[in-house]
CSV table of C-alpha atoms and ligand atoms in Angstrom, one decimal:
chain,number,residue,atom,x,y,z
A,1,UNK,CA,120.7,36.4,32.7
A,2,UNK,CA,124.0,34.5,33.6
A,3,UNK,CA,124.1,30.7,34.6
A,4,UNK,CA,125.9,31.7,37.5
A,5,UNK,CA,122.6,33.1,39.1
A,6,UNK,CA,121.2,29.9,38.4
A,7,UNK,CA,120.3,27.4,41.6
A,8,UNK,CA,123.2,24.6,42.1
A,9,UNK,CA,122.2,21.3,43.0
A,10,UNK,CA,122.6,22.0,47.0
A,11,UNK,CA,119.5,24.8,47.2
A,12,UNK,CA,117.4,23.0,44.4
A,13,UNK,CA,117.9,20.2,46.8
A,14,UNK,CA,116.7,22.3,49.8
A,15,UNK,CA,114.1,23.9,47.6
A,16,UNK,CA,112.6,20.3,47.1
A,17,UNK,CA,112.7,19.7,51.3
A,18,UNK,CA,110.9,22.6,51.8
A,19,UNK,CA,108.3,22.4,49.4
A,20,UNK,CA,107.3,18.9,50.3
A,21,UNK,CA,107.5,19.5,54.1
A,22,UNK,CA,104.6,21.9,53.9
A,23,UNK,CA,102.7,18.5,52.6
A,24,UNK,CA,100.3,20.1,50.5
A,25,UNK,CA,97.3,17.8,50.3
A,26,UNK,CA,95.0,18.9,47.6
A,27,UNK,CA,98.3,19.4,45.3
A,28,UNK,CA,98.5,15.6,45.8
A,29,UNK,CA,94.9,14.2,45.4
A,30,UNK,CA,94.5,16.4,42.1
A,31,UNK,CA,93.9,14.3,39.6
A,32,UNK,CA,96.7,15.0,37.2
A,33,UNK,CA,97.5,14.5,33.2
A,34,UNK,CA,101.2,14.5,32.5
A,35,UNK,CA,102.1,15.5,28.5
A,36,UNK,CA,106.0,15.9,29.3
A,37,UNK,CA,108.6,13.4,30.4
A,38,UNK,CA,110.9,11.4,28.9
A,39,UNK,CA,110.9,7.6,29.6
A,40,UNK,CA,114.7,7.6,29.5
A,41,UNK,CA,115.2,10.7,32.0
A,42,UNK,CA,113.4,8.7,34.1
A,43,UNK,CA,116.4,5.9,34.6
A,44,UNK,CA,117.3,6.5,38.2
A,45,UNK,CA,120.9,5.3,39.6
A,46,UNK,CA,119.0,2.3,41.0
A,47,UNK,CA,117.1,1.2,37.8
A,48,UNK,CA,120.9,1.0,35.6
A,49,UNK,CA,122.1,-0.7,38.6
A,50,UNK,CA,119.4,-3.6,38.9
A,51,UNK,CA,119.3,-3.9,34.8
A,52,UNK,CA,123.3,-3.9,34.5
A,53,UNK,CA,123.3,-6.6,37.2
A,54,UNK,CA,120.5,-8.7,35.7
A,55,UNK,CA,121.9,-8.6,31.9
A,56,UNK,CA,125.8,-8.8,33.4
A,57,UNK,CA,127.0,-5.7,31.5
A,58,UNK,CA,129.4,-3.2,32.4
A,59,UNK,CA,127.9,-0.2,34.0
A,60,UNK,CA,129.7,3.4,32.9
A,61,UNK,CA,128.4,6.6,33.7
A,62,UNK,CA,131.2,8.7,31.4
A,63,UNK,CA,131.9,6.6,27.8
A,64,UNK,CA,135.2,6.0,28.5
A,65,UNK,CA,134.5,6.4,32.4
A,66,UNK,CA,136.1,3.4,34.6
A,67,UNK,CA,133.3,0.5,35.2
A,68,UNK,CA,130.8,1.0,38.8
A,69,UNK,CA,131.2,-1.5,40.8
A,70,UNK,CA,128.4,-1.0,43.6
A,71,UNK,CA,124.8,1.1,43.4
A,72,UNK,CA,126.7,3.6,46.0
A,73,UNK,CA,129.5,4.4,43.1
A,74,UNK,CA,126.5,4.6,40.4
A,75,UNK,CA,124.8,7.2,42.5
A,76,UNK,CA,127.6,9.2,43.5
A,77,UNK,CA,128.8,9.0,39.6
A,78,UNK,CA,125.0,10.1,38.7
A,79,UNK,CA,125.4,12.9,41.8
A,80,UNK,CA,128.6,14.4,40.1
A,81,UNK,CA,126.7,14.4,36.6
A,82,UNK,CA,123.5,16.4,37.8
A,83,UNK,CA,123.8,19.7,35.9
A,84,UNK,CA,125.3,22.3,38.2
A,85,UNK,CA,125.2,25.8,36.7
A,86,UNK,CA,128.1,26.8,39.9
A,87,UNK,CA,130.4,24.2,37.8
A,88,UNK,CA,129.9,25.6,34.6
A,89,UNK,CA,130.5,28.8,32.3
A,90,UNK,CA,127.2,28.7,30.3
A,91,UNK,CA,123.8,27.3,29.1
A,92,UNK,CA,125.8,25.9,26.3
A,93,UNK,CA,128.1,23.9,28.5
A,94,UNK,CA,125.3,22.9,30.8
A,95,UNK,CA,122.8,22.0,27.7
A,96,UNK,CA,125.9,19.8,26.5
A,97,UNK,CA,126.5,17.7,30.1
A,98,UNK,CA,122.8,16.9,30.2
A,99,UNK,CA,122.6,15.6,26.8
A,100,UNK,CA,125.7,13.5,27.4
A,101,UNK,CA,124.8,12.4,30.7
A,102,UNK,CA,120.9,11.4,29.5
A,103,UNK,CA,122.5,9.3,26.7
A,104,UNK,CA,124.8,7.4,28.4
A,105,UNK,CA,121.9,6.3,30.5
A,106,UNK,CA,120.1,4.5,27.6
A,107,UNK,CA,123.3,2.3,27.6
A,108,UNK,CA,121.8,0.0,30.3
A,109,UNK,CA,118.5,-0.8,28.4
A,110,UNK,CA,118.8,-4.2,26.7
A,111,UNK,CA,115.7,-6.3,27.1
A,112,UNK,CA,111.7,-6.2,26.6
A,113,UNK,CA,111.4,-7.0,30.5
A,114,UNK,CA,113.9,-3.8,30.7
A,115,UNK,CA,111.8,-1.9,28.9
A,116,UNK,CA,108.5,-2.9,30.7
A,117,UNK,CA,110.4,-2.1,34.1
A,118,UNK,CA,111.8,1.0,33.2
A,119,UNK,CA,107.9,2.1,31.9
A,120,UNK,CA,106.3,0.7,34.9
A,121,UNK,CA,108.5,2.5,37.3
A,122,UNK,CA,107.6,5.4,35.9
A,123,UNK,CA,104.1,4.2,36.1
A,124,UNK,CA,103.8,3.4,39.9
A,125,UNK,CA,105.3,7.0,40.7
A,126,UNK,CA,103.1,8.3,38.5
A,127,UNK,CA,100.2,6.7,40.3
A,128,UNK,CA,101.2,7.6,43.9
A,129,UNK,CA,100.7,11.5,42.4
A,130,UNK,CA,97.5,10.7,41.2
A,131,UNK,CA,98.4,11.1,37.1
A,132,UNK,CA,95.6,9.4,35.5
A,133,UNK,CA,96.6,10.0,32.1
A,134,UNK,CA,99.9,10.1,30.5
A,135,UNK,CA,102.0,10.7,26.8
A,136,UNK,CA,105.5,9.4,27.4
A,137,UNK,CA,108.5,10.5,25.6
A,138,UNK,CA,110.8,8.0,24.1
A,139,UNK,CA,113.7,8.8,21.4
A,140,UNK,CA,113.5,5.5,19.4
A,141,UNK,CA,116.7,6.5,17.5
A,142,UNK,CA,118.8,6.2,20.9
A,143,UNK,CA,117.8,2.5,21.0
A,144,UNK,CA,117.9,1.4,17.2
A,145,UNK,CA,121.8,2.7,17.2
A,146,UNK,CA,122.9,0.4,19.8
A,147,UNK,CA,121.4,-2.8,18.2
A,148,UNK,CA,118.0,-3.1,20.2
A,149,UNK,CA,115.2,-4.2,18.1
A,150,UNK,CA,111.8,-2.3,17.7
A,151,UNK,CA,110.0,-5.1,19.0
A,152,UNK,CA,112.1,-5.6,21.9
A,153,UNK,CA,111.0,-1.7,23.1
A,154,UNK,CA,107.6,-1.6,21.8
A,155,UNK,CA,106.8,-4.8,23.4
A,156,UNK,CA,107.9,-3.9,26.7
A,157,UNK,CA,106.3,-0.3,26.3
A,158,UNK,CA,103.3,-2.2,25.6
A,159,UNK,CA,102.8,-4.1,28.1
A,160,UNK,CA,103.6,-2.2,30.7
A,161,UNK,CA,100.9,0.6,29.7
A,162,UNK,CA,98.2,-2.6,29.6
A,163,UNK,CA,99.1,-3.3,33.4
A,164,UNK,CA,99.1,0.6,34.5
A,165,UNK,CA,95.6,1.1,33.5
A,166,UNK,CA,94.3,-2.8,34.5
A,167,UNK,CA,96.2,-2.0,38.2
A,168,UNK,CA,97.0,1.5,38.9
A,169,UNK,CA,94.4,3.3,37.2
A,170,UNK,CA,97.1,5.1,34.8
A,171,UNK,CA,96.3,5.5,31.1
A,172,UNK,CA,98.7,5.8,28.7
A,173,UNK,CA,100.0,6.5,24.9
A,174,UNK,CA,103.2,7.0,23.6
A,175,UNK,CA,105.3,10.1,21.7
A,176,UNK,CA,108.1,9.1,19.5
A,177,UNK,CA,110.4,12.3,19.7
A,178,UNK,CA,113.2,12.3,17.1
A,179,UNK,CA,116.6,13.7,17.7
A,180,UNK,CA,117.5,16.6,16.3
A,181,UNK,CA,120.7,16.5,16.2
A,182,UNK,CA,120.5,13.4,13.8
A,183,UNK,CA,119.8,13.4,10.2
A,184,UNK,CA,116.3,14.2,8.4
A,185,UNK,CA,116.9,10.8,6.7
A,186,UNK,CA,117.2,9.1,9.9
A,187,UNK,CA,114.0,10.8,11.2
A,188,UNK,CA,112.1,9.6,8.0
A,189,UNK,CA,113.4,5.8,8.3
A,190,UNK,CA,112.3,5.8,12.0
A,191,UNK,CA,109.2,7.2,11.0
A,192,UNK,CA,108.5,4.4,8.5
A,193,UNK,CA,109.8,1.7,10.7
A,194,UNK,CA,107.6,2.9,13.5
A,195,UNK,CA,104.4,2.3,11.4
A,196,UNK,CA,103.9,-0.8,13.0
A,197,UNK,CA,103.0,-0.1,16.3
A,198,UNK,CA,101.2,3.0,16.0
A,199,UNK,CA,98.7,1.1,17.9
A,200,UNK,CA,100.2,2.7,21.5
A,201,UNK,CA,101.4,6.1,19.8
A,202,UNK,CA,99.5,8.9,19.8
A,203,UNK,CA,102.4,11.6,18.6
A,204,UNK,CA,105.7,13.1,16.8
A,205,UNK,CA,107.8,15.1,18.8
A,206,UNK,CA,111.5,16.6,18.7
A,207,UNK,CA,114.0,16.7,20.8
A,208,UNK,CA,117.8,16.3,22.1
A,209,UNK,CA,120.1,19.4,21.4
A,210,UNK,CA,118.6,22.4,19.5
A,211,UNK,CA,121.5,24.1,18.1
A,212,UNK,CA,121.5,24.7,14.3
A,213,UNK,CA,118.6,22.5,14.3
A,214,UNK,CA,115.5,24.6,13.5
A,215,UNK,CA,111.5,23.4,13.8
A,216,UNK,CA,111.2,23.7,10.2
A,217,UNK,CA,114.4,21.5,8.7
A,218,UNK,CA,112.0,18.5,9.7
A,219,UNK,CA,108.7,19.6,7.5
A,220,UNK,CA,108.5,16.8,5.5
A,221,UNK,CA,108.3,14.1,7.9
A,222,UNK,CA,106.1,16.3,10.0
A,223,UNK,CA,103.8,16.9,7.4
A,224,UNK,CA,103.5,13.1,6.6
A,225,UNK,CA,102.9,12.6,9.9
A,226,UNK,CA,100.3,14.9,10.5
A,227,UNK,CA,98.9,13.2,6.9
A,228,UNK,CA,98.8,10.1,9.1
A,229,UNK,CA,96.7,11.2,11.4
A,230,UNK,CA,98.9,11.5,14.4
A,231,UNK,CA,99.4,14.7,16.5
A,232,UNK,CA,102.5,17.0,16.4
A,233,UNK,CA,104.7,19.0,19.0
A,234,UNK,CA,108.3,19.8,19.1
A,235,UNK,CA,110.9,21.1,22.2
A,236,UNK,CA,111.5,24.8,22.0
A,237,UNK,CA,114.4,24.7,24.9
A,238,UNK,CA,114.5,27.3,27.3
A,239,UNK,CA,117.6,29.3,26.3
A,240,UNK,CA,118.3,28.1,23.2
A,241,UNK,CA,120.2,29.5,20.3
A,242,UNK,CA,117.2,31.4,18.4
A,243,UNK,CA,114.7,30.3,20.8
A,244,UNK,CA,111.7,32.9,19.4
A,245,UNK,CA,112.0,32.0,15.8
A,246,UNK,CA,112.0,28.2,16.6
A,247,UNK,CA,108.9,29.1,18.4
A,248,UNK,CA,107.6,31.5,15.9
A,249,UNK,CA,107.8,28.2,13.6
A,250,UNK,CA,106.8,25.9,16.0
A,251,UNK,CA,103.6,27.3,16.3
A,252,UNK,CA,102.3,28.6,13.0
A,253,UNK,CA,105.1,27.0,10.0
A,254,UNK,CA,105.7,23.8,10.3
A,255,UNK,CA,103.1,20.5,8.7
A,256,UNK,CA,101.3,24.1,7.2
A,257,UNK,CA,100.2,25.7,10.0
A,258,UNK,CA,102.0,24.8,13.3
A,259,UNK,CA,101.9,22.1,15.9
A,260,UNK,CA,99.5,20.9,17.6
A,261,UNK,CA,101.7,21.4,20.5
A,262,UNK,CA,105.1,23.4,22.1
A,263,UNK,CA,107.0,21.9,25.0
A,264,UNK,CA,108.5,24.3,27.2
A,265,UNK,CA,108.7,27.4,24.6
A,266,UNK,CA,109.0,29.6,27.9
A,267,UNK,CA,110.8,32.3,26.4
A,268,UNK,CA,107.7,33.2,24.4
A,269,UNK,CA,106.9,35.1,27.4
A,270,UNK,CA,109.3,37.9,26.4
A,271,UNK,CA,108.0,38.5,23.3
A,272,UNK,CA,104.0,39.8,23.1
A,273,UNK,CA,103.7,38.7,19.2
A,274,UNK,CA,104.6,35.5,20.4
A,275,UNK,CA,101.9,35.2,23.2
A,276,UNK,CA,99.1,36.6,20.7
A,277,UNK,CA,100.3,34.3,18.2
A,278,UNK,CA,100.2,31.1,20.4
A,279,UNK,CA,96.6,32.7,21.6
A,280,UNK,CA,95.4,32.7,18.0
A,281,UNK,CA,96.5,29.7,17.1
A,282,UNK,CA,95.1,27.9,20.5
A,283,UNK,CA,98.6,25.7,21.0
A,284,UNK,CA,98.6,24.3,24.5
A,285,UNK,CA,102.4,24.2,25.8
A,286,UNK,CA,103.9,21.6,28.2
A,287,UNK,CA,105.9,23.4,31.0
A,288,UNK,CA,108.7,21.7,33.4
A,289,UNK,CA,109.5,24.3,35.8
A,290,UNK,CA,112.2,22.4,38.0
A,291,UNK,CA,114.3,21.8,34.6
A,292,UNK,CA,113.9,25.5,34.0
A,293,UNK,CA,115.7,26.5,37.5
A,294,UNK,CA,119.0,25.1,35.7
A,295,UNK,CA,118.6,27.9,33.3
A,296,UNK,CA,116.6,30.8,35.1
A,297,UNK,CA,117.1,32.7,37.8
A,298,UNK,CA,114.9,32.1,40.5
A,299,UNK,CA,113.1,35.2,40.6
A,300,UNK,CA,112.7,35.3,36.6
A,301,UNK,CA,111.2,32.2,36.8
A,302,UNK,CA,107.8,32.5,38.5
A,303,UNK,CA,106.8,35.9,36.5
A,304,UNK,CA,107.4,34.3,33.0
A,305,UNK,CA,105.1,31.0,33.6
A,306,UNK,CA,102.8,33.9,35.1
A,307,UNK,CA,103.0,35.8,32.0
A,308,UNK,CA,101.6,32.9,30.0
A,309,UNK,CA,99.1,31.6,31.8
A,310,UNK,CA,97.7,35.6,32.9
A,311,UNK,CA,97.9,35.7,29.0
A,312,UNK,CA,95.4,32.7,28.9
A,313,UNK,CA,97.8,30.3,26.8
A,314,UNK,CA,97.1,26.6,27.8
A,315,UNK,CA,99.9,25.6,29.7
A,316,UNK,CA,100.5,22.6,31.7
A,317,UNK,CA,102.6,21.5,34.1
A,318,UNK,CA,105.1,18.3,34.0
A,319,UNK,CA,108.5,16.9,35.1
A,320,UNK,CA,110.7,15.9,32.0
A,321,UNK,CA,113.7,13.9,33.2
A,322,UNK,CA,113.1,13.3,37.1
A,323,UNK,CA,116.2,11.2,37.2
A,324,UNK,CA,118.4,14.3,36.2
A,325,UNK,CA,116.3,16.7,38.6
A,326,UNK,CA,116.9,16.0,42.1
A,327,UNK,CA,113.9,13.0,41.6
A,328,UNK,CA,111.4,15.4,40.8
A,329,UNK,CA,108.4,14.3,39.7
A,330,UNK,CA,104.7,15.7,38.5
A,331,UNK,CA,103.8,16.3,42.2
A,332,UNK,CA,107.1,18.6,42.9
A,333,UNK,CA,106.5,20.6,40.0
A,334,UNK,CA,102.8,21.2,41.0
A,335,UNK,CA,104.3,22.5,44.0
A,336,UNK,CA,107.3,24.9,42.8
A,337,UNK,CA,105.0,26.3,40.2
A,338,UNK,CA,102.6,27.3,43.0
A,339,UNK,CA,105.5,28.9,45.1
A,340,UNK,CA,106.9,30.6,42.2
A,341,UNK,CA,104.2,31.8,40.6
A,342,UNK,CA,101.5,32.6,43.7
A,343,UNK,CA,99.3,30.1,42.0
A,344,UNK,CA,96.4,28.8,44.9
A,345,UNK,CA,94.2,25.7,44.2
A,346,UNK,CA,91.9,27.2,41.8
A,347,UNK,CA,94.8,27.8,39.8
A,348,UNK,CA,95.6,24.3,40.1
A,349,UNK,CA,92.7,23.3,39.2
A,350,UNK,CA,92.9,25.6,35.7
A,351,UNK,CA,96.5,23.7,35.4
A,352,UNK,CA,95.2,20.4,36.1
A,353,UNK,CA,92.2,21.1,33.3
A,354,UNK,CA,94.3,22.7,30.6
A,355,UNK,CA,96.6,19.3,30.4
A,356,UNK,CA,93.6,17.1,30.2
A,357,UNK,CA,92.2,19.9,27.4
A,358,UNK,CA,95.2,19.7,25.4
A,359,UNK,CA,95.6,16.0,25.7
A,360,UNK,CA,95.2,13.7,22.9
A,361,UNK,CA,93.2,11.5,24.7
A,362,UNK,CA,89.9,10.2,23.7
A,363,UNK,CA,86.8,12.8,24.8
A,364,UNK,CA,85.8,10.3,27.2
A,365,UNK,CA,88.6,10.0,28.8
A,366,UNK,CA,88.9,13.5,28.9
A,367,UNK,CA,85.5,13.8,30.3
A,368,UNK,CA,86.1,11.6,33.0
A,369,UNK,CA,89.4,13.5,34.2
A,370,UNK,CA,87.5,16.3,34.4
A,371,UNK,CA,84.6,15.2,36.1
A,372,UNK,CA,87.0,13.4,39.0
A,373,UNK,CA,88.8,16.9,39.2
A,374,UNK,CA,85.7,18.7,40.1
A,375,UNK,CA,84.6,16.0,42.6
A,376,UNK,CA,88.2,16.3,44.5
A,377,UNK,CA,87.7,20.3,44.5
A,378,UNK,CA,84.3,20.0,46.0
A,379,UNK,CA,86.1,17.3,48.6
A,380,UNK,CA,88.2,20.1,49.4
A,381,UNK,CA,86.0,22.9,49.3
A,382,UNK,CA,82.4,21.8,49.9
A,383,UNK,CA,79.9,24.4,48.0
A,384,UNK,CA,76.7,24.2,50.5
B,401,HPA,N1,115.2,19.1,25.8
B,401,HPA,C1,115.5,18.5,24.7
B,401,HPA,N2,115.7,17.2,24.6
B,401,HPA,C2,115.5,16.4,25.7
B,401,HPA,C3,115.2,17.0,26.9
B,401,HPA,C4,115.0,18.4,27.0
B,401,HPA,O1,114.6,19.1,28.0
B,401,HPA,N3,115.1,16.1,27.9
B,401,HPA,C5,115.3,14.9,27.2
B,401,HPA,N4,115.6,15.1,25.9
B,402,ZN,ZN1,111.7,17.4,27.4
């Protein structure tokens, strides 16, 4: 499938109108886990503007771009920066203007009240769609490089999740993704240096940009980890260069016998060994559809999430980087998955269960999510 067949900014932004004028109530009240986004793909044009004007830095959106001088300029900069397959030749290109715009974003983030404002933003939208439980993304390694101090993130981090669940009924832990595209060595010393303030995280992940960069070149601090006690998942792009084998690895190679987890990993669905295999080895997945309509053709779309859930793999369904995707959240990707894929609300209710399911909450927790996702289904459709 070419890019060009992809959906440029203008219909994803249509797409989005339309889905959310047919105001889809039970889609909403849902209670809803959320095991996929990224804390810095959630820095919206506003949120670089108010913490560039409150530390009185320089605001670029390019790193050699000319300064912004108004919150119009920053979102018309961040406007002209949203990946737009009709712009570009291929998934490489587009894969390589994400990463660059996504990075630059960090730029802004300087303080623990930062930090805790960046989270908590996240947080109150997260709330509004009824997420009651949540394992957030954040590439530590993005932050240590430009001089900010671990304290400085994990304090903010940290607080902010103490307020979400004391005011907006939102639990929280965290998942400290390295980059890939950085060393093994790096990985290992942020690993260590982590240690600390595994108090709030829960997880190891990987991510940033998957070429060369295969599941297994980061066994050893994987297998420490899992050693340690926490719980393991790893990006399997949609597209990428050897996409089957990184998933093939993903789920039964790496720490000695596969993740606990596989975010997106998509393209498993062309590949029957792969759907057995992830079957046999029970690995839930984390699927952000809206980030896939940059790489998929619309109609290819629905029938591959389809294939893995018909298939009975435990997917579920999140929002990645809402700040890079037309300010989608959890809610709109409830709602695209339903209109590609023909879902109705007692698939919902599967999709809603299978996150909590391969959660790494605590069982009560879990318990509790459950529970409040029968009661709203009964709301909705009384039994009697
Ligand atoms: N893939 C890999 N790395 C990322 C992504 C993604 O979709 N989003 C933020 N970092
Ligand atoms: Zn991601």
């Amino acid at each position: 499938m070419g890019i060009e067949e992809a959906l440029g900014v203008g219909l994803r932004e249509k797409l989005k109108d339309d889905l959310l004028a047919a105001d889809d109530k039970f889609a909403l009240h849902v209670p809803k886990v959320e095991l996929h986004v990224h804390i810095e793909g959630t820095i919206t044009a506003e949120l670089r503007w108010k913490f560039t004007q409150r530390n009185g830095t320089k605001l670029r959106i390019a790193k050699n771009g000319p300064e912004l001088k108004s919150l119009a300029e920053v979102q018309a900069a961040m406007d002209l920066l949203r990946p737009d397959p009709s712009r570009m030749e291929n998934n490489k290109e587009e894969t390589f203007q994400f990463f660059e715009a996504y990075f630059e974003g960090f730029e802004c983030l300087k303080t623990k009240e930062d930090y805790f404002d960046l989270a908590m933003h996240y947080f109150e939208h997260a709330a509004t769609m009824n997420v009651r439980y949540v394992e957030i993304f954040w590439d530590p390694q993005g932050h240590t490089t430009r001089g900010i101090s671990w304290n400085v993130m994990m304090d903010g981090f940290r607080e902010a999740s103490k307020q979400a669940e004391e005011e907006l009924n939102v639990k929280s832990a965290w998942i400290m993704c390295f980059l890939r595209d950085l060393s093994t060595e790096s990985a290992m010393e942020h690993y260590k240096a982590a240690l600390p303030y595994r108090d709030i995280i829960v997880g190891i992940g990987l991510d940033s940009n998957e070429m060369d960069r295969p599941p297994t070149l980061f066994e050893e601090v994987f297998s420490l980890a899992r050693r340690d006690g926490f719980k393991l998942t790893m990006h399997c792009d949609v597209g990428s260069q050897n996409t089957h084998e990184h998933i093939r690895q993903a789920a039964c190679v790496v720490a000695g016998k596969g993740l606990d987890r596989i975010d997106h990993g998509l393209n498993a669905a062309e590949k029957q060994d792969l759907i057995d295999l992830i079957l046999k080895q029970d690995v839930g997945m984390t699927i952000c559809p809206w980030s896939y309509l940059r790489h998929e053709t619309y109609v290819e779309l629905g029938p591959k999430i389809r294939q893995l859930y018909d298939a009975g793999i435990k997917i579920s369904i999140n929002s990645d980087d809402p700040a890079y995707m037309e300010d989608c959240w959890i809610l709109h990707n409830f709602l695209l998955v339903k209109h590609l894929c023909g879902f109705d609300d007692k698939d919902v209710i599967v999709l809603a269960k299978n996150a909590v399911n391969i959660s790494w909450a605590k069982s009560v927790v879990k318990q509790d999510i459950l529970e409040e996702i029968d009661v709203v289904y009964e709301r909705f459709y009384p039994t009697q």
